[in-house]
Amino acid sequence: MCPPRIHFVNVAVDGSKLYAITDKLFDSLVVFDIRNAYAITTQYLVIQDPKPQFSVSRRQYSNKGIHYIDGFDANTMVAYGGELFLVIHLADLTFKYNSYSSSTKGFRVFKLDMSGFGPRWLQVDTLGDQIWLMDVCGIQVIKDVNHVQGNCIYFSYANTLPPSPNHDIGVFSLKDKSIKYLSLDSSLPFSGQDFWFIPDT
């Protein structure tokens, strides 16, 4: 009998360990030890209570071939400094075929805690002086950049569904959970593979 297939929705690599989660991301975590390509080991972690909850305000509907999801929860994992984080991105989505637009409503950040009686996702309210740059490619973590506020998530998503007037770009503060949106007209050229850059000035 073949073992059941597992569909992973997100992965993160930290040194010799590869972490993977399924669509039941709050229930379990799979850890692969990849230091030896010929002898990869697997550890299945069952997440203990209390577990984070998805948004309860999700609403889905369609109109004239355009689909809407209000309160969509997207997830991204990032490993940094020997710790594993899970980021839940709350947004309103509109899409039709391969075009979409998003409007970010907030973020929740959780850190994997292996102490106590088992693994748990604990919500964190501070990243210290870290700066997280987030787009469709994932998250990059940087520190000690002049004139750039720390303890924030800088997000950038290209809206490709007309007539979206602006792209989904802004800064989310973990300190007070506020969002400052940055304006960039969607008629201007903008890569679907978003990226951040820091001027060397």
mmCIF file of C-alpha atoms in Angstrom:
data_model
loop_
_atom_site.group_PDB
_atom_site.id
_atom_site.type_symbol
_atom_site.label_atom_id
_atom_site.label_comp_id
_atom_site.label_asym_id
_atom_site.label_seq_id
_atom_site.Cartn_x
_atom_site.Cartn_y
_atom_site.Cartn_z
ATOM 1 C CA MET A 1 0.000 0.000 0.000
ATOM 2 C CA CYS A 2 1.356 3.426 -0.958
ATOM 3 C CA PRO A 3 1.622 6.034 1.816
ATOM 4 C CA PRO A 4 -0.836 8.936 1.580
ATOM 5 C CA ARG A 5 0.372 11.908 -0.425
ATOM 6 C CA ILE A 6 1.013 15.119 1.488
ATOM 7 C CA HIS A 7 0.568 18.483 -0.214
ATOM 8 C CA PHE A 8 2.866 21.129 1.230
ATOM 9 C CA VAL A 9 1.799 24.754 0.875
ATOM 10 C CA ASN A 10 4.899 26.436 2.290
ATOM 11 C CA VAL A 11 8.507 25.643 3.146
ATOM 12 C CA ALA A 12 11.434 27.390 4.839
ATOM 13 C CA VAL A 13 15.077 26.372 5.138
ATOM 14 C CA ASP A 14 17.275 27.023 8.159
ATOM 15 C CA GLY A 15 20.749 25.518 7.882
ATOM 16 C CA SER A 16 20.384 21.759 7.436
ATOM 17 C CA LYS A 17 16.667 21.722 8.248
ATOM 18 C CA LEU A 18 13.765 22.169 5.854
ATOM 19 C CA TYR A 19 10.417 23.008 7.460
ATOM 20 C CA ALA A 20 7.169 22.320 5.593
ATOM 21 C CA ILE A 21 3.498 22.922 6.362
ATOM 22 C CA THR A 22 0.308 21.643 4.764
ATOM 23 C CA ASP A 23 -3.011 23.435 4.377
ATOM 24 C CA LYS A 24 -3.654 22.372 7.989
ATOM 25 C CA LEU A 25 -0.814 24.670 9.018
ATOM 26 C CA PHE A 26 -1.970 25.136 12.613
ATOM 27 C CA ASP A 27 -2.116 21.376 13.231
ATOM 28 C CA SER A 28 1.265 19.993 12.197
ATOM 29 C CA LEU A 29 4.761 20.765 10.928
ATOM 30 C CA VAL A 30 7.127 18.449 9.042
ATOM 31 C CA VAL A 31 10.879 18.853 9.552
ATOM 32 C CA PHE A 32 13.374 17.331 7.102
ATOM 33 C CA ASP A 33 17.040 16.984 8.074
ATOM 34 C CA ILE A 34 18.799 17.491 4.719
ATOM 35 C CA ARG A 35 22.440 17.586 5.802
ATOM 36 C CA ASN A 36 22.976 14.219 4.081
ATOM 37 C CA ALA A 37 21.266 13.999 0.692
ATOM 38 C CA TYR A 38 21.509 10.195 0.819
ATOM 39 C CA ALA A 39 19.993 9.827 4.282
ATOM 40 C CA ILE A 40 17.283 12.470 4.746
ATOM 41 C CA THR A 41 15.336 12.049 7.977
ATOM 42 C CA THR A 42 11.815 13.294 8.692
ATOM 43 C CA GLN A 43 10.201 14.469 11.907
ATOM 44 C CA TYR A 44 6.450 15.037 12.157
ATOM 45 C CA LEU A 45 5.502 17.614 14.789
ATOM 46 C CA VAL A 46 1.958 17.884 16.139
ATOM 47 C CA ILE A 47 1.229 21.472 17.142
ATOM 48 C CA GLN A 48 -0.122 21.774 20.679
ATOM 49 C CA ASP A 49 -2.957 23.950 21.987
ATOM 50 C CA PRO A 50 -3.717 26.789 22.149
ATOM 51 C CA LYS A 51 -3.561 27.017 18.351
ATOM 52 C CA PRO A 52 -3.945 30.188 16.269
ATOM 53 C CA GLN A 53 -7.238 30.586 14.463
ATOM 54 C CA PHE A 54 -8.004 31.662 10.918
ATOM 55 C CA SER A 55 -10.034 34.779 10.262
ATOM 56 C CA VAL A 56 -13.723 34.229 10.988
ATOM 57 C CA SER A 57 -14.860 37.092 8.771
ATOM 58 C CA ARG A 58 -14.083 35.488 5.378
ATOM 59 C CA ARG A 59 -16.746 36.111 2.744
ATOM 60 C CA GLN A 60 -16.716 34.778 -0.822
ATOM 61 C CA TYR A 61 -18.927 35.795 -3.730
ATOM 62 C CA SER A 62 -18.856 36.279 -7.504
ATOM 63 C CA ASN A 63 -20.300 38.863 -9.849
ATOM 64 C CA LYS A 64 -20.086 38.909 -13.666
ATOM 65 C CA GLY A 65 -17.190 36.443 -13.748
ATOM 66 C CA ILE A 66 -15.152 38.261 -11.116
ATOM 67 C CA HIS A 67 -14.519 36.443 -7.833
ATOM 68 C CA TYR A 68 -14.153 38.157 -4.471
ATOM 69 C CA ILE A 69 -12.732 36.897 -1.160
ATOM 70 C CA ASP A 70 -12.962 39.268 1.779
ATOM 71 C CA GLY A 71 -10.826 38.233 4.735
ATOM 72 C CA PHE A 72 -8.438 35.857 2.951
ATOM 73 C CA ASP A 73 -5.627 34.397 5.108
ATOM 74 C CA ALA A 74 -2.373 33.691 3.242
ATOM 75 C CA ASN A 75 0.611 32.125 4.987
ATOM 76 C CA THR A 76 4.374 32.445 4.618
ATOM 77 C CA MET A 77 7.153 30.894 6.681
ATOM 78 C CA VAL A 78 10.566 32.436 7.253
ATOM 79 C CA ALA A 79 13.581 31.137 9.178
ATOM 80 C CA TYR A 80 15.933 33.692 10.695
ATOM 81 C CA GLY A 81 18.463 33.656 13.506
ATOM 82 C CA GLY A 82 17.792 30.024 14.343
ATOM 83 C CA GLU A 83 14.051 30.642 14.785
ATOM 84 C CA LEU A 84 11.058 29.765 12.613
ATOM 85 C CA PHE A 85 8.245 32.235 12.019
ATOM 86 C CA LEU A 86 4.815 31.838 10.457
ATOM 87 C CA VAL A 87 3.269 34.983 8.970
ATOM 88 C CA ILE A 88 -0.478 35.197 8.324
ATOM 89 C CA HIS A 89 -1.336 37.877 5.765
ATOM 90 C CA LEU A 90 -4.943 39.089 5.898
ATOM 91 C CA ALA A 91 -6.190 40.662 2.663
ATOM 92 C CA ASP A 92 -9.242 41.178 0.485
ATOM 93 C CA LEU A 93 -8.753 39.524 -2.934
ATOM 94 C CA THR A 94 -10.390 40.060 -6.299
ATOM 95 C CA PHE A 95 -9.494 37.827 -9.232
ATOM 96 C CA LYS A 96 -10.513 36.773 -12.721
ATOM 97 C CA TYR A 97 -8.582 34.070 -14.559
ATOM 98 C CA ASN A 98 -4.876 34.922 -14.066
ATOM 99 C CA SER A 99 -5.399 38.557 -13.051
ATOM 100 C CA TYR A 100 -5.964 39.666 -9.482
ATOM 101 C CA SER A 101 -5.859 42.555 -7.070
ATOM 102 C CA SER A 102 -5.301 42.535 -3.326
ATOM 103 C CA SER A 103 -5.859 44.954 -0.487
ATOM 104 C CA THR A 104 -3.831 44.191 2.645
ATOM 105 C CA LYS A 105 -5.734 44.440 5.932
ATOM 106 C CA GLY A 106 -3.084 43.281 8.394
ATOM 107 C CA PHE A 107 -0.605 40.633 9.518
ATOM 108 C CA ARG A 108 -0.160 38.213 12.399
ATOM 109 C CA VAL A 109 3.273 36.800 13.219
ATOM 110 C CA PHE A 110 3.881 33.562 15.125
ATOM 111 C CA LYS A 111 7.127 31.964 16.345
ATOM 112 C CA LEU A 112 7.644 28.244 16.793
ATOM 113 C CA ASP A 113 8.173 27.452 20.468
ATOM 114 C CA MET A 114 9.735 24.055 21.205
ATOM 115 C CA SER A 115 9.872 24.456 24.991
ATOM 116 C CA GLY A 116 7.364 23.040 27.424
ATOM 117 C CA PHE A 117 5.245 20.008 26.535
ATOM 118 C CA GLY A 118 5.383 20.271 22.749
ATOM 119 C CA PRO A 119 5.676 22.568 19.719
ATOM 120 C CA ARG A 120 3.404 25.603 19.680
ATOM 121 C CA TRP A 121 2.935 28.679 17.506
ATOM 122 C CA LEU A 122 3.182 31.695 19.820
ATOM 123 C CA GLN A 123 2.086 35.102 18.545
ATOM 124 C CA VAL A 124 4.752 37.796 18.708
ATOM 125 C CA ASP A 125 4.193 41.549 18.798
ATOM 126 C CA THR A 126 7.733 42.704 18.135
ATOM 127 C CA LEU A 127 10.500 41.933 15.659
ATOM 128 C CA GLY A 128 12.980 44.142 17.496
ATOM 129 C CA ASP A 129 14.957 46.188 14.993
ATOM 130 C CA GLN A 130 14.315 43.723 12.156
ATOM 131 C CA ILE A 131 12.837 44.886 8.849
ATOM 132 C CA TRP A 132 10.820 42.311 6.902
ATOM 133 C CA LEU A 133 10.443 42.807 3.144
ATOM 134 C CA MET A 134 7.509 40.751 1.836
ATOM 135 C CA ASP A 135 6.234 40.076 -1.688
ATOM 136 C CA VAL A 136 5.050 37.132 -3.795
ATOM 137 C CA CYS A 137 8.534 35.595 -3.603
ATOM 138 C CA GLY A 138 8.506 35.393 0.192
ATOM 139 C CA ILE A 139 10.170 37.341 3.004
ATOM 140 C CA GLN A 140 13.654 38.808 3.306
ATOM 141 C CA VAL A 141 14.900 39.926 6.730
ATOM 142 C CA ILE A 142 17.320 42.843 7.093
ATOM 143 C CA LYS A 143 18.591 44.984 9.974
ATOM 144 C CA ASP A 144 20.405 48.218 10.691
ATOM 145 C CA VAL A 145 19.286 50.231 7.650
ATOM 146 C CA ASN A 146 19.465 53.993 8.104
ATOM 147 C CA HIS A 147 16.181 55.895 7.821
ATOM 148 C CA VAL A 148 14.105 52.683 7.621
ATOM 149 C CA GLN A 149 11.840 51.942 10.596
ATOM 150 C CA GLY A 150 12.311 48.568 12.256
ATOM 151 C CA ASN A 151 9.684 46.246 13.746
ATOM 152 C CA CYS A 152 7.718 46.556 10.506
ATOM 153 C CA ILE A 153 6.636 44.442 7.545
ATOM 154 C CA TYR A 154 7.098 46.206 4.201
ATOM 155 C CA PHE A 155 4.766 44.555 1.673
ATOM 156 C CA SER A 156 4.518 44.869 -2.096
ATOM 157 C CA TYR A 157 2.004 43.147 -4.370
ATOM 158 C CA ALA A 158 1.301 44.023 -8.001
ATOM 159 C CA ASN A 159 -2.386 44.398 -8.841
ATOM 160 C CA THR A 160 -2.990 43.136 -12.372
ATOM 161 C CA LEU A 161 -6.783 43.217 -12.490
ATOM 162 C CA PRO A 162 -8.122 46.477 -13.961
ATOM 163 C CA PRO A 163 -9.366 48.952 -12.974
ATOM 164 C CA SER A 164 -7.349 48.716 -9.711
ATOM 165 C CA PRO A 165 -6.074 52.290 -9.237
ATOM 166 C CA ASN A 166 -3.059 51.347 -7.104
ATOM 167 C CA HIS A 167 -0.824 48.437 -6.290
ATOM 168 C CA ASP A 168 -0.922 46.880 -2.824
ATOM 169 C CA ILE A 169 2.181 48.474 -1.288
ATOM 170 C CA GLY A 170 2.671 49.645 2.267
ATOM 171 C CA VAL A 171 4.187 49.315 5.717
ATOM 172 C CA PHE A 172 2.634 47.367 8.597
ATOM 173 C CA SER A 173 3.787 48.233 12.136
ATOM 174 C CA LEU A 174 3.778 45.386 14.637
ATOM 175 C CA LYS A 175 3.881 47.945 17.440
ATOM 176 C CA ASP A 176 0.444 49.473 16.904
ATOM 177 C CA LYS A 177 -0.901 47.217 14.071
ATOM 178 C CA SER A 178 -1.273 50.240 11.786
ATOM 179 C CA ILE A 179 -0.829 50.230 7.997
ATOM 180 C CA LYS A 180 0.652 53.066 5.968
ATOM 181 C CA TYR A 181 -0.188 52.589 2.299
ATOM 182 C CA LEU A 182 2.274 53.813 -0.334
ATOM 183 C CA SER A 183 0.836 55.162 -3.549
ATOM 184 C CA LEU A 184 2.029 53.955 -6.948
ATOM 185 C CA ASP A 185 -0.255 54.360 -9.934
ATOM 186 C CA SER A 186 -1.053 50.961 -11.486
ATOM 187 C CA SER A 187 -0.641 52.445 -14.993
ATOM 188 C CA LEU A 188 3.119 52.660 -14.366
ATOM 189 C CA PRO A 189 5.330 49.675 -15.292
ATOM 190 C CA PHE A 190 5.556 47.295 -12.331
ATOM 191 C CA SER A 191 6.975 43.773 -12.286
ATOM 192 C CA GLY A 192 4.680 40.895 -11.363
ATOM 193 C CA GLN A 193 7.707 39.522 -9.502
ATOM 194 C CA ASP A 194 7.798 42.274 -6.919
ATOM 195 C CA PHE A 195 10.994 43.289 -5.195
ATOM 196 C CA TRP A 196 12.320 45.769 -2.658
ATOM 197 C CA PHE A 197 15.508 47.755 -2.872
ATOM 198 C CA ILE A 198 17.244 50.098 -0.446
ATOM 199 C CA PRO A 199 18.924 53.200 -1.937
ATOM 200 C CA ASP A 200 22.589 53.468 -0.980
ATOM 201 C CA THR A 201 22.316 57.055 0.274
#
